[in-house]
mmCIF file of C-alpha atoms in Angstrom:
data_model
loop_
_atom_site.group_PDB
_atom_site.id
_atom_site.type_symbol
_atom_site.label_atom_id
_atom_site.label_comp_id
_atom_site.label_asym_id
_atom_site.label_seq_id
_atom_site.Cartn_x
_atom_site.Cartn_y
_atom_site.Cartn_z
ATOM 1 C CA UNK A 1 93.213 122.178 113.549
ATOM 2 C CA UNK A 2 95.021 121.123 110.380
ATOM 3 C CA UNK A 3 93.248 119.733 107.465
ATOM 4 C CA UNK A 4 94.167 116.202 108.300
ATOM 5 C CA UNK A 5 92.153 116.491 111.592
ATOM 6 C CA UNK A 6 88.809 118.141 110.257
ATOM 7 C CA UNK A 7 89.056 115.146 107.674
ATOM 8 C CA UNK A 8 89.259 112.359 110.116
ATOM 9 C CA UNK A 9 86.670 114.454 112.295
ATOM 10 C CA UNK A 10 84.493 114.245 109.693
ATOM 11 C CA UNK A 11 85.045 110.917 108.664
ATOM 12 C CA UNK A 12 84.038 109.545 112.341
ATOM 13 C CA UNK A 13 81.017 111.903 113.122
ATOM 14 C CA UNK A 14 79.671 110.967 109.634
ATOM 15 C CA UNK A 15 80.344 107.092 110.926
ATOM 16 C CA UNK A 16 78.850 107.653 113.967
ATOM 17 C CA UNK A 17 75.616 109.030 112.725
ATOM 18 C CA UNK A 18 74.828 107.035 109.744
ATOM 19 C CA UNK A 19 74.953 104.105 112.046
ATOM 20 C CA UNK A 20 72.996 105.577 114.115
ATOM 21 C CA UNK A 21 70.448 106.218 111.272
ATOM 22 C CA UNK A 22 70.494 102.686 110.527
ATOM 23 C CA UNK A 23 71.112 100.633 113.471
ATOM 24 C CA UNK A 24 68.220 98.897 112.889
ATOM 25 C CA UNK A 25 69.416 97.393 110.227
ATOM 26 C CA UNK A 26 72.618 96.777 111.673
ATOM 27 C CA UNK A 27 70.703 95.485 115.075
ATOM 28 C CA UNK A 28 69.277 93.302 112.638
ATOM 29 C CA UNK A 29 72.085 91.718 111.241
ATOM 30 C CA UNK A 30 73.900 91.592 114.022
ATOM 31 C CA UNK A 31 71.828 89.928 117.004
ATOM 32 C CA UNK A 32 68.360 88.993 114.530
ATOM 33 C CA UNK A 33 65.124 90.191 114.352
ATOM 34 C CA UNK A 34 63.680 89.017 117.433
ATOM 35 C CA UNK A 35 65.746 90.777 119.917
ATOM 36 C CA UNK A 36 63.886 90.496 123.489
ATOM 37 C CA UNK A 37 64.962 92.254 126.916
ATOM 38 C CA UNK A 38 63.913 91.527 130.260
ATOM 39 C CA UNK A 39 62.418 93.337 132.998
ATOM 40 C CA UNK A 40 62.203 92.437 136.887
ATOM 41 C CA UNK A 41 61.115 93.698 140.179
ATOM 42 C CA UNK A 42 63.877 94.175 142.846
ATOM 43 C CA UNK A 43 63.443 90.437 143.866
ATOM 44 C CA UNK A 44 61.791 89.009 141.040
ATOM 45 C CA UNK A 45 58.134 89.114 142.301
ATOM 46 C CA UNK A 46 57.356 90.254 138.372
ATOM 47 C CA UNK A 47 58.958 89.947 135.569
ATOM 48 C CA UNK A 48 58.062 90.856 131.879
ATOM 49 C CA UNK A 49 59.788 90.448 128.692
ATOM 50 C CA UNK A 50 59.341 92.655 125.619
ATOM 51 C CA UNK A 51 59.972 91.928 122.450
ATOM 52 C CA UNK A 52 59.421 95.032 120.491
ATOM 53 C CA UNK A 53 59.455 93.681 116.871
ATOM 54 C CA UNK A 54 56.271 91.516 117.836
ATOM 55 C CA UNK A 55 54.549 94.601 119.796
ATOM 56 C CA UNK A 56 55.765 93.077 123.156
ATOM 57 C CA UNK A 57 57.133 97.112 123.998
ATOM 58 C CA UNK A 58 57.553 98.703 127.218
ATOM 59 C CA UNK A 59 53.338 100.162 127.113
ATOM 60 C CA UNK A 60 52.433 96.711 126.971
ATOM 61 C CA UNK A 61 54.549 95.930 130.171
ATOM 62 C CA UNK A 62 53.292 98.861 132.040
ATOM 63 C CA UNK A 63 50.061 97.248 131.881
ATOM 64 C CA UNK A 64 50.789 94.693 132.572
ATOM 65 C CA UNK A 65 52.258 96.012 136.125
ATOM 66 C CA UNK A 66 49.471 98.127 137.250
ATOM 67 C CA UNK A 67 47.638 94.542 136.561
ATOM 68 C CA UNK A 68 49.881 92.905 138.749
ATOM 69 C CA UNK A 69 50.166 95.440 141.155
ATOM 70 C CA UNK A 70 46.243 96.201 141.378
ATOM 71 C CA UNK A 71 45.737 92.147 141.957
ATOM 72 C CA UNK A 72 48.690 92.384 144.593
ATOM 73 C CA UNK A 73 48.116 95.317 146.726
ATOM 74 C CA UNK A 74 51.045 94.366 148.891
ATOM 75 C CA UNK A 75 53.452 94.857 145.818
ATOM 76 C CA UNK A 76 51.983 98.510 145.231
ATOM 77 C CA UNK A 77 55.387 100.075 145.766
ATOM 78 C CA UNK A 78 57.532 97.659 143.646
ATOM 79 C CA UNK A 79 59.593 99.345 140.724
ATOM 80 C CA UNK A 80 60.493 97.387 137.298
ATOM 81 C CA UNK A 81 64.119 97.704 136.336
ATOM 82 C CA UNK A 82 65.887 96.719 133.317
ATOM 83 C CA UNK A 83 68.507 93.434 133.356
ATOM 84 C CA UNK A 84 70.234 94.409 130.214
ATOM 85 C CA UNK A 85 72.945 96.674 130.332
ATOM 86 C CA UNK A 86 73.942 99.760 127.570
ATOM 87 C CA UNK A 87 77.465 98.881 125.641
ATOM 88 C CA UNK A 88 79.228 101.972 124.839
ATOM 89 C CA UNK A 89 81.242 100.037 122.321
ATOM 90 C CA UNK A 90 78.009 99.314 119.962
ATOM 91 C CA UNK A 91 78.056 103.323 119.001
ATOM 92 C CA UNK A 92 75.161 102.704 116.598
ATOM 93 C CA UNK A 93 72.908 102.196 119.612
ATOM 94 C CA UNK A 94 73.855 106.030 121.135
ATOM 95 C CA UNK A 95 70.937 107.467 119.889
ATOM 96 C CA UNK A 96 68.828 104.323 121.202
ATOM 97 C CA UNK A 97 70.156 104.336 124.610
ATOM 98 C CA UNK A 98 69.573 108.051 124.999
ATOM 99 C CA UNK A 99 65.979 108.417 123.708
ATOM 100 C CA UNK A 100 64.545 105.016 124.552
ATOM 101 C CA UNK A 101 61.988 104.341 126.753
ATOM 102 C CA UNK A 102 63.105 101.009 128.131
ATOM 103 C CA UNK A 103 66.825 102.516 128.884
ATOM 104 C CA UNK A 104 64.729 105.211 131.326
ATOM 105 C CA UNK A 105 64.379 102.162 133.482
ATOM 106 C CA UNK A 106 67.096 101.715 136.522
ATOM 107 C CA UNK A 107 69.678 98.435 135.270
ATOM 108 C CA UNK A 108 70.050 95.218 138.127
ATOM 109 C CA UNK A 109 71.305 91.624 137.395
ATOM 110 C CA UNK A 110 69.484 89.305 136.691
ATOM 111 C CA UNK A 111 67.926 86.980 139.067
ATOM 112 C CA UNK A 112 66.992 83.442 138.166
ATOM 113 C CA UNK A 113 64.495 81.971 140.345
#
């Protein structure tokens, strides 16, 4: 590799993880503070949203399912899934989308009842 390549290698890994390191901030300034994502059953028999930056996070959710689910024995086999899709194009997120709890979950549409 010639010393023009290691350079620009360099200069977009370094990119790449600073943003990473603060995509928090840059989360913040780009789609606010209160950021909330939804969660719903396969047909929409629960839903949940979480709102991490008010303590709304996926452990409150879970709860909040097993609730559900214990008052609704015939929904004892449901699964949650997530209606908010990764963008590979937000590159400061990476590190989110990999070691995030709420990305674990499964991604469907939508549905609007």
């Amino acid at each position: 590799m010639s010393k023009k390549n290691i350079k620009l290698l360099t200069l977009v890994s370094s990119i790449i993880i600073l943003s990473n390191i603060f995509s928090a901030y840059i989360n913040a300034f780009t789609e606010g503070i209160f950021k909330s994502y939804l969660f719903q059953t396969e047909k929409a028999e629960f839903e949940f949203w979480t709102m991490p930056s008010k303590g709304r996070d996926v452990e409150v959710m879970e709860r909040h399912f097993e609730s559900f689910k214990n008052a609704h024995p015939e929904y004892s086999d449901l699964k949650l899934h997530r209606t908010f899709k990764r963008n590979p194009l937000k590159f400061w997120n990476w590190y989110v989308y990999l070691t995030n709890e709420q990305y674990d979950y499964k991604y469907q549409e939508e549905i609007n009842k």
